[in-house]
mmCIF file with all atom_site columns, C-alpha atoms in Angstrom:
data_model
loop_
_atom_site.group_PDB
_atom_site.id
_atom_site.type_symbol
_atom_site.label_atom_id
_atom_site.label_alt_id
_atom_site.label_comp_id
_atom_site.label_asym_id
_atom_site.label_entity_id
_atom_site.label_seq_id
_atom_site.pdbx_PDB_ins_code
_atom_site.Cartn_x
_atom_site.Cartn_y
_atom_site.Cartn_z
_atom_site.occupancy
_atom_site.B_iso_or_equiv
_atom_site.pdbx_formal_charge
_atom_site.auth_seq_id
_atom_site.auth_comp_id
_atom_site.auth_asym_id
_atom_site.auth_atom_id
_atom_site.pdbx_PDB_model_num
ATOM 1   C CA . MET A 1 1   ? -9.556 -24.568 -2.777  1.00 0.00 ? 157 MET A CA 1
ATOM 2   C CA . PRO A 1 2   ? -5.910 -23.671 -2.134  1.00 0.00 ? 158 PRO A CA 1
ATOM 3   C CA . LYS A 1 3   ? -3.856 -21.980 -4.803  1.00 0.00 ? 159 LYS A CA 1
ATOM 4   C CA . VAL A 1 4   ? -0.560 -23.339 -6.085  1.00 0.00 ? 160 VAL A CA 1
ATOM 5   C CA . TYR A 1 5   ? 1.629  -20.392 -7.008  1.00 0.00 ? 161 TYR A CA 1
ATOM 6   C CA . ILE A 1 6   ? 4.230  -21.456 -9.558  1.00 0.00 ? 162 ILE A CA 1
ATOM 7   C CA . VAL A 1 7   ? 7.059  -18.938 -9.556  1.00 0.00 ? 163 VAL A CA 1
ATOM 8   C CA . ASN A 1 8   ? 8.081  -19.059 -13.230 1.00 0.00 ? 164 ASN A CA 1
ATOM 9   C CA . GLU A 1 9   ? 5.840  -20.274 -16.022 1.00 0.00 ? 165 GLU A CA 1
ATOM 10  C CA . PRO A 1 10  ? 7.846  -22.772 -18.100 1.00 0.00 ? 166 PRO A CA 1
ATOM 11  C CA . ASP A 1 11  ? 8.978  -21.121 -21.335 1.00 0.00 ? 167 ASP A CA 1
ATOM 12  C CA . GLU A 1 12  ? 8.895  -23.675 -24.135 1.00 0.00 ? 168 GLU A CA 1
ATOM 13  C CA . SER A 1 13  ? 10.942 -21.371 -26.404 1.00 0.00 ? 169 SER A CA 1
ATOM 14  C CA . ARG A 1 14  ? 13.933 -21.584 -24.029 1.00 0.00 ? 170 ARG A CA 1
ATOM 15  C CA . VAL A 1 15  ? 14.068 -25.395 -23.770 1.00 0.00 ? 171 VAL A CA 1
ATOM 16  C CA . PRO A 1 16  ? 17.037 -26.874 -25.663 1.00 0.00 ? 172 PRO A CA 1
ATOM 17  C CA . ALA A 1 17  ? 16.186 -29.298 -28.467 1.00 0.00 ? 173 ALA A CA 1
ATOM 18  C CA . GLY A 1 18  ? 15.709 -32.824 -27.194 1.00 0.00 ? 174 GLY A CA 1
ATOM 19  C CA . ARG A 1 19  ? 14.890 -31.812 -23.620 1.00 0.00 ? 175 ARG A CA 1
ATOM 20  C CA . ALA A 1 20  ? 11.472 -31.715 -22.023 1.00 0.00 ? 176 ALA A CA 1
ATOM 21  C CA . SER A 1 21  ? 10.312 -28.617 -20.166 1.00 0.00 ? 177 SER A CA 1
ATOM 22  C CA . TRP A 1 22  ? 9.087  -28.740 -16.592 1.00 0.00 ? 178 TRP A CA 1
ATOM 23  C CA . ASP A 1 23  ? 5.694  -30.378 -16.295 1.00 0.00 ? 179 ASP A CA 1
ATOM 24  C CA . THR A 1 24  ? 3.867  -28.525 -13.538 1.00 0.00 ? 180 THR A CA 1
ATOM 25  C CA . SER A 1 25  ? 0.561  -30.374 -14.010 1.00 0.00 ? 181 SER A CA 1
ATOM 26  C CA . PRO A 1 26  ? 1.166  -32.750 -11.025 1.00 0.00 ? 182 PRO A CA 1
ATOM 27  C CA . ALA A 1 27  ? 1.019  -29.677 -8.760  1.00 0.00 ? 183 ALA A CA 1
ATOM 28  C CA . ALA A 1 28  ? -2.668 -29.269 -9.709  1.00 0.00 ? 184 ALA A CA 1
ATOM 29  C CA . HIS A 1 29  ? -3.377 -32.115 -7.271  1.00 0.00 ? 185 HIS A CA 1
ATOM 30  C CA . PHE A 1 30  ? -2.820 -29.557 -4.479  1.00 0.00 ? 186 PHE A CA 1
ATOM 31  C CA . GLY A 1 31  ? -4.977 -26.722 -5.882  1.00 0.00 ? 187 GLY A CA 1
ATOM 32  C CA . GLU A 1 32  ? -5.520 -24.193 -8.644  1.00 0.00 ? 188 GLU A CA 1
ATOM 33  C CA . LEU A 1 33  ? -2.335 -23.393 -10.588 1.00 0.00 ? 189 LEU A CA 1
ATOM 34  C CA . VAL A 1 34  ? -1.396 -19.702 -10.752 1.00 0.00 ? 190 VAL A CA 1
ATOM 35  C CA . TYR A 1 35  ? 1.776  -18.434 -12.443 1.00 0.00 ? 191 TYR A CA 1
ATOM 36  C CA . ILE A 1 36  ? 3.483  -15.506 -10.744 1.00 0.00 ? 192 ILE A CA 1
ATOM 37  C CA . PHE A 1 37  ? 5.931  -14.662 -13.531 1.00 0.00 ? 193 PHE A CA 1
ATOM 38  C CA . THR A 1 38  ? 4.674  -15.562 -16.987 1.00 0.00 ? 194 THR A CA 1
ATOM 39  C CA . ALA A 1 39  ? 6.822  -16.730 -19.890 1.00 0.00 ? 195 ALA A CA 1
ATOM 40  C CA . ASP A 1 40  ? 5.917  -13.680 -22.002 1.00 0.00 ? 196 ASP A CA 1
ATOM 41  C CA . GLN A 1 41  ? 7.605  -11.319 -19.520 1.00 0.00 ? 197 GLN A CA 1
ATOM 42  C CA . PRO A 1 42  ? 11.326 -10.717 -18.932 1.00 0.00 ? 198 PRO A CA 1
ATOM 43  C CA . PRO A 1 43  ? 12.837 -12.763 -16.068 1.00 0.00 ? 199 PRO A CA 1
ATOM 44  C CA . PRO A 1 44  ? 12.492 -11.184 -12.598 1.00 0.00 ? 200 PRO A CA 1
ATOM 45  C CA . CYS A 1 45  ? 16.239 -10.455 -12.359 1.00 0.00 ? 201 CYS A CA 1
ATOM 46  C CA . ARG A 1 46  ? 16.022 -8.141  -15.393 1.00 0.00 ? 202 ARG A CA 1
ATOM 47  C CA . ASP A 1 47  ? 13.562 -5.735  -13.742 1.00 0.00 ? 203 ASP A CA 1
ATOM 48  C CA . LYS A 1 48  ? 13.409 -6.189  -9.976  1.00 0.00 ? 204 LYS A CA 1
ATOM 49  C CA . ASP A 1 49  ? 10.860 -3.402  -9.377  1.00 0.00 ? 205 ASP A CA 1
ATOM 50  C CA . ARG A 1 50  ? 8.459  -4.721  -12.013 1.00 0.00 ? 206 ARG A CA 1
ATOM 51  C CA . ALA A 1 51  ? 8.859  -8.247  -10.619 1.00 0.00 ? 207 ALA A CA 1
ATOM 52  C CA . ILE A 1 52  ? 8.064  -7.124  -7.070  1.00 0.00 ? 208 ILE A CA 1
ATOM 53  C CA . GLU A 1 53  ? 4.990  -5.252  -8.306  1.00 0.00 ? 209 GLU A CA 1
ATOM 54  C CA . ARG A 1 54  ? 3.856  -8.308  -10.293 1.00 0.00 ? 210 ARG A CA 1
ATOM 55  C CA . ALA A 1 55  ? 4.346  -10.592 -7.271  1.00 0.00 ? 211 ALA A CA 1
ATOM 56  C CA . HIS A 1 56  ? 2.238  -8.264  -5.107  1.00 0.00 ? 212 HIS A CA 1
ATOM 57  C CA . ASP A 1 57  ? -0.514 -8.190  -7.751  1.00 0.00 ? 213 ASP A CA 1
ATOM 58  C CA . VAL A 1 58  ? -0.648 -11.987 -8.018  1.00 0.00 ? 214 VAL A CA 1
ATOM 59  C CA . LEU A 1 59  ? -0.147 -12.858 -4.332  1.00 0.00 ? 215 LEU A CA 1
ATOM 60  C CA . GLN A 1 60  ? -2.294 -10.211 -2.617  1.00 0.00 ? 216 GLN A CA 1
ATOM 61  C CA . ASP A 1 61  ? -5.103 -12.706 -1.901  1.00 0.00 ? 217 ASP A CA 1
ATOM 62  C CA . ALA A 1 62  ? -2.814 -15.555 -0.797  1.00 0.00 ? 218 ALA A CA 1
ATOM 63  C CA . GLU A 1 63  ? -3.621 -17.499 2.359   1.00 0.00 ? 219 GLU A CA 1
ATOM 64  C CA . PRO A 1 64  ? -1.454 -19.601 4.707   1.00 0.00 ? 220 PRO A CA 1
ATOM 65  C CA . GLY A 1 65  ? -2.792 -22.873 3.209   1.00 0.00 ? 221 GLY A CA 1
ATOM 66  C CA . ASP A 1 66  ? -1.558 -21.989 -0.276  1.00 0.00 ? 222 ASP A CA 1
ATOM 67  C CA . TYR A 1 67  ? 1.506  -23.483 -1.962  1.00 0.00 ? 223 TYR A CA 1
ATOM 68  C CA . LEU A 1 68  ? 4.622  -22.118 -3.641  1.00 0.00 ? 224 LEU A CA 1
ATOM 69  C CA . VAL A 1 69  ? 6.477  -24.050 -6.362  1.00 0.00 ? 225 VAL A CA 1
ATOM 70  C CA . TRP A 1 70  ? 9.754  -23.311 -8.081  1.00 0.00 ? 226 TRP A CA 1
ATOM 71  C CA . ALA A 1 71  ? 9.761  -25.255 -11.351 1.00 0.00 ? 227 ALA A CA 1
ATOM 72  C CA . GLY A 1 72  ? 12.895 -23.847 -12.901 1.00 0.00 ? 228 GLY A CA 1
ATOM 73  C CA . GLY A 1 73  ? 13.553 -20.504 -14.497 1.00 0.00 ? 229 GLY A CA 1
ATOM 74  C CA . ASP A 1 74  ? 15.025 -17.428 -12.848 1.00 0.00 ? 230 ASP A CA 1
ATOM 75  C CA . PRO A 1 75  ? 15.841 -18.311 -9.194  1.00 0.00 ? 231 PRO A CA 1
ATOM 76  C CA . PHE A 1 76  ? 15.639 -14.626 -8.265  1.00 0.00 ? 232 PHE A CA 1
ATOM 77  C CA . GLY A 1 77  ? 11.892 -14.942 -8.845  1.00 0.00 ? 233 GLY A CA 1
ATOM 78  C CA . MET A 1 78  ? 11.731 -17.477 -6.005  1.00 0.00 ? 234 MET A CA 1
ATOM 79  C CA . ILE A 1 79  ? 13.357 -15.014 -3.613  1.00 0.00 ? 235 ILE A CA 1
ATOM 80  C CA . ILE A 1 80  ? 10.875 -12.302 -4.544  1.00 0.00 ? 236 ILE A CA 1
ATOM 81  C CA . ALA A 1 81  ? 7.873  -14.641 -4.512  1.00 0.00 ? 237 ALA A CA 1
ATOM 82  C CA . ALA A 1 82  ? 8.705  -16.182 -1.123  1.00 0.00 ? 238 ALA A CA 1
ATOM 83  C CA . GLY A 1 83  ? 9.264  -12.766 0.450   1.00 0.00 ? 239 GLY A CA 1
ATOM 84  C CA . VAL A 1 84  ? 6.042  -11.290 -0.900  1.00 0.00 ? 240 VAL A CA 1
ATOM 85  C CA . LEU A 1 85  ? 4.021  -14.436 -0.110  1.00 0.00 ? 241 LEU A CA 1
ATOM 86  C CA . ALA A 1 86  ? 5.360  -14.462 3.450   1.00 0.00 ? 242 ALA A CA 1
ATOM 87  C CA . ASP A 1 87  ? 4.299  -10.829 3.813   1.00 0.00 ? 243 ASP A CA 1
ATOM 88  C CA . TYR A 1 88  ? 0.693  -11.687 2.945   1.00 0.00 ? 244 TYR A CA 1
ATOM 89  C CA . THR A 1 89  ? 0.531  -14.906 4.998   1.00 0.00 ? 245 THR A CA 1
ATOM 90  C CA . ASP A 1 90  ? 2.419  -13.846 8.136   1.00 0.00 ? 246 ASP A CA 1
ATOM 91  C CA . GLY A 1 91  ? 5.280  -16.096 7.078   1.00 0.00 ? 247 GLY A CA 1
ATOM 92  C CA . GLU A 1 92  ? 3.207  -19.281 6.790   1.00 0.00 ? 248 GLU A CA 1
ATOM 93  C CA . PHE A 1 93  ? 2.702  -21.170 3.535   1.00 0.00 ? 249 PHE A CA 1
ATOM 94  C CA . ASN A 1 94  ? 3.532  -24.511 1.960   1.00 0.00 ? 250 ASN A CA 1
ATOM 95  C CA . TYR A 1 95  ? 6.393  -25.210 -0.401  1.00 0.00 ? 251 TYR A CA 1
ATOM 96  C CA . LEU A 1 96  ? 5.909  -27.989 -2.942  1.00 0.00 ? 252 LEU A CA 1
ATOM 97  C CA . MET A 1 97  ? 9.185  -29.816 -3.379  1.00 0.00 ? 253 MET A CA 1
ATOM 98  C CA . TRP A 1 98  ? 9.656  -32.089 -6.368  1.00 0.00 ? 254 TRP A CA 1
ATOM 99  C CA . ASP A 1 99  ? 10.496 -35.598 -5.150  1.00 0.00 ? 255 ASP A CA 1
ATOM 100 C CA . ARG A 1 100 ? 12.454 -37.214 -7.985  1.00 0.00 ? 256 ARG A CA 1
ATOM 101 C CA . MET A 1 101 ? 12.182 -40.708 -6.547  1.00 0.00 ? 257 MET A CA 1
ATOM 102 C CA . ALA A 1 102 ? 8.404  -40.556 -6.162  1.00 0.00 ? 258 ALA A CA 1
ATOM 103 C CA . ARG A 1 103 ? 8.051  -38.429 -9.320  1.00 0.00 ? 259 ARG A CA 1
ATOM 104 C CA . SER A 1 104 ? 5.562  -36.205 -7.527  1.00 0.00 ? 260 SER A CA 1
ATOM 105 C CA . TYR A 1 105 ? 5.406  -33.093 -5.362  1.00 0.00 ? 261 TYR A CA 1
ATOM 106 C CA . ALA A 1 106 ? 5.738  -33.309 -1.588  1.00 0.00 ? 262 ALA A CA 1
ATOM 107 C CA . PRO A 1 107 ? 4.463  -30.460 0.613   1.00 0.00 ? 263 PRO A CA 1
ATOM 108 C CA . VAL A 1 108 ? 6.776  -28.808 3.129   1.00 0.00 ? 264 VAL A CA 1
ATOM 109 C CA . GLU A 1 109 ? 5.301  -26.446 5.733   1.00 0.00 ? 265 GLU A CA 1
ATOM 110 C CA . VAL A 1 110 ? 7.107  -23.107 5.908   1.00 0.00 ? 266 VAL A CA 1
ATOM 111 C CA . ASP A 1 111 ? 7.081  -20.660 8.815   1.00 0.00 ? 267 ASP A CA 1
ATOM 112 C CA . LEU A 1 112 ? 9.354  -17.739 8.032   1.00 0.00 ? 268 LEU A CA 1
ATOM 113 C CA . LEU A 1 113 ? 8.717  -16.073 11.369  1.00 0.00 ? 269 LEU A CA 1
ATOM 114 C CA . PHE A 1 114 ? 11.229 -18.520 12.870  1.00 0.00 ? 270 PHE A CA 1
ATOM 115 C CA . SER A 1 115 ? 9.430  -18.755 16.195  1.00 0.00 ? 271 SER A CA 1
ATOM 116 C CA . ASN A 1 116 ? 11.720 -20.147 18.852  1.00 0.00 ? 272 ASN A CA 1
ATOM 117 C CA . GLY A 1 117 ? 8.798  -21.492 20.878  1.00 0.00 ? 273 GLY A CA 1
ATOM 118 C CA . GLU A 1 118 ? 8.954  -18.766 23.515  1.00 0.00 ? 274 GLU A CA 1
ATOM 119 C CA . GLU A 1 119 ? 6.070  -16.431 24.213  1.00 0.00 ? 275 GLU A CA 1
ATOM 120 C CA . ASP A 1 120 ? 6.589  -12.833 23.179  1.00 0.00 ? 276 ASP A CA 1
ATOM 121 C CA . ASP A 1 121 ? 6.917  -10.365 26.013  1.00 0.00 ? 277 ASP A CA 1
ATOM 122 C CA . VAL A 1 122 ? 4.150  -7.821  25.557  1.00 0.00 ? 278 VAL A CA 1
#
């Protein structure tokens, strides 16, 4: 079963009164939910080195068929997570984009190797 890596765990304590937090449960349709940066830790931008170490710990077993989701929170975490995930999957993974109109996630294939279609000269 693929894993769905959610960059930042929603932090209920930071949601303004009267607003709902991000509901990440629809992403479970695509696989097992795993939070990279948990709500009980400082945001990734506060301690870059700790965040990179945490991302490596969580993503070390990632595979190209896994998914990455940004559901709010510190956007710097997305930069770290995508870079580390790409390192473990040779640049290939899926991004789950929230489709507001459909009110569901839509997968987007990602290939960060940016192949131009030409064969490498070896």
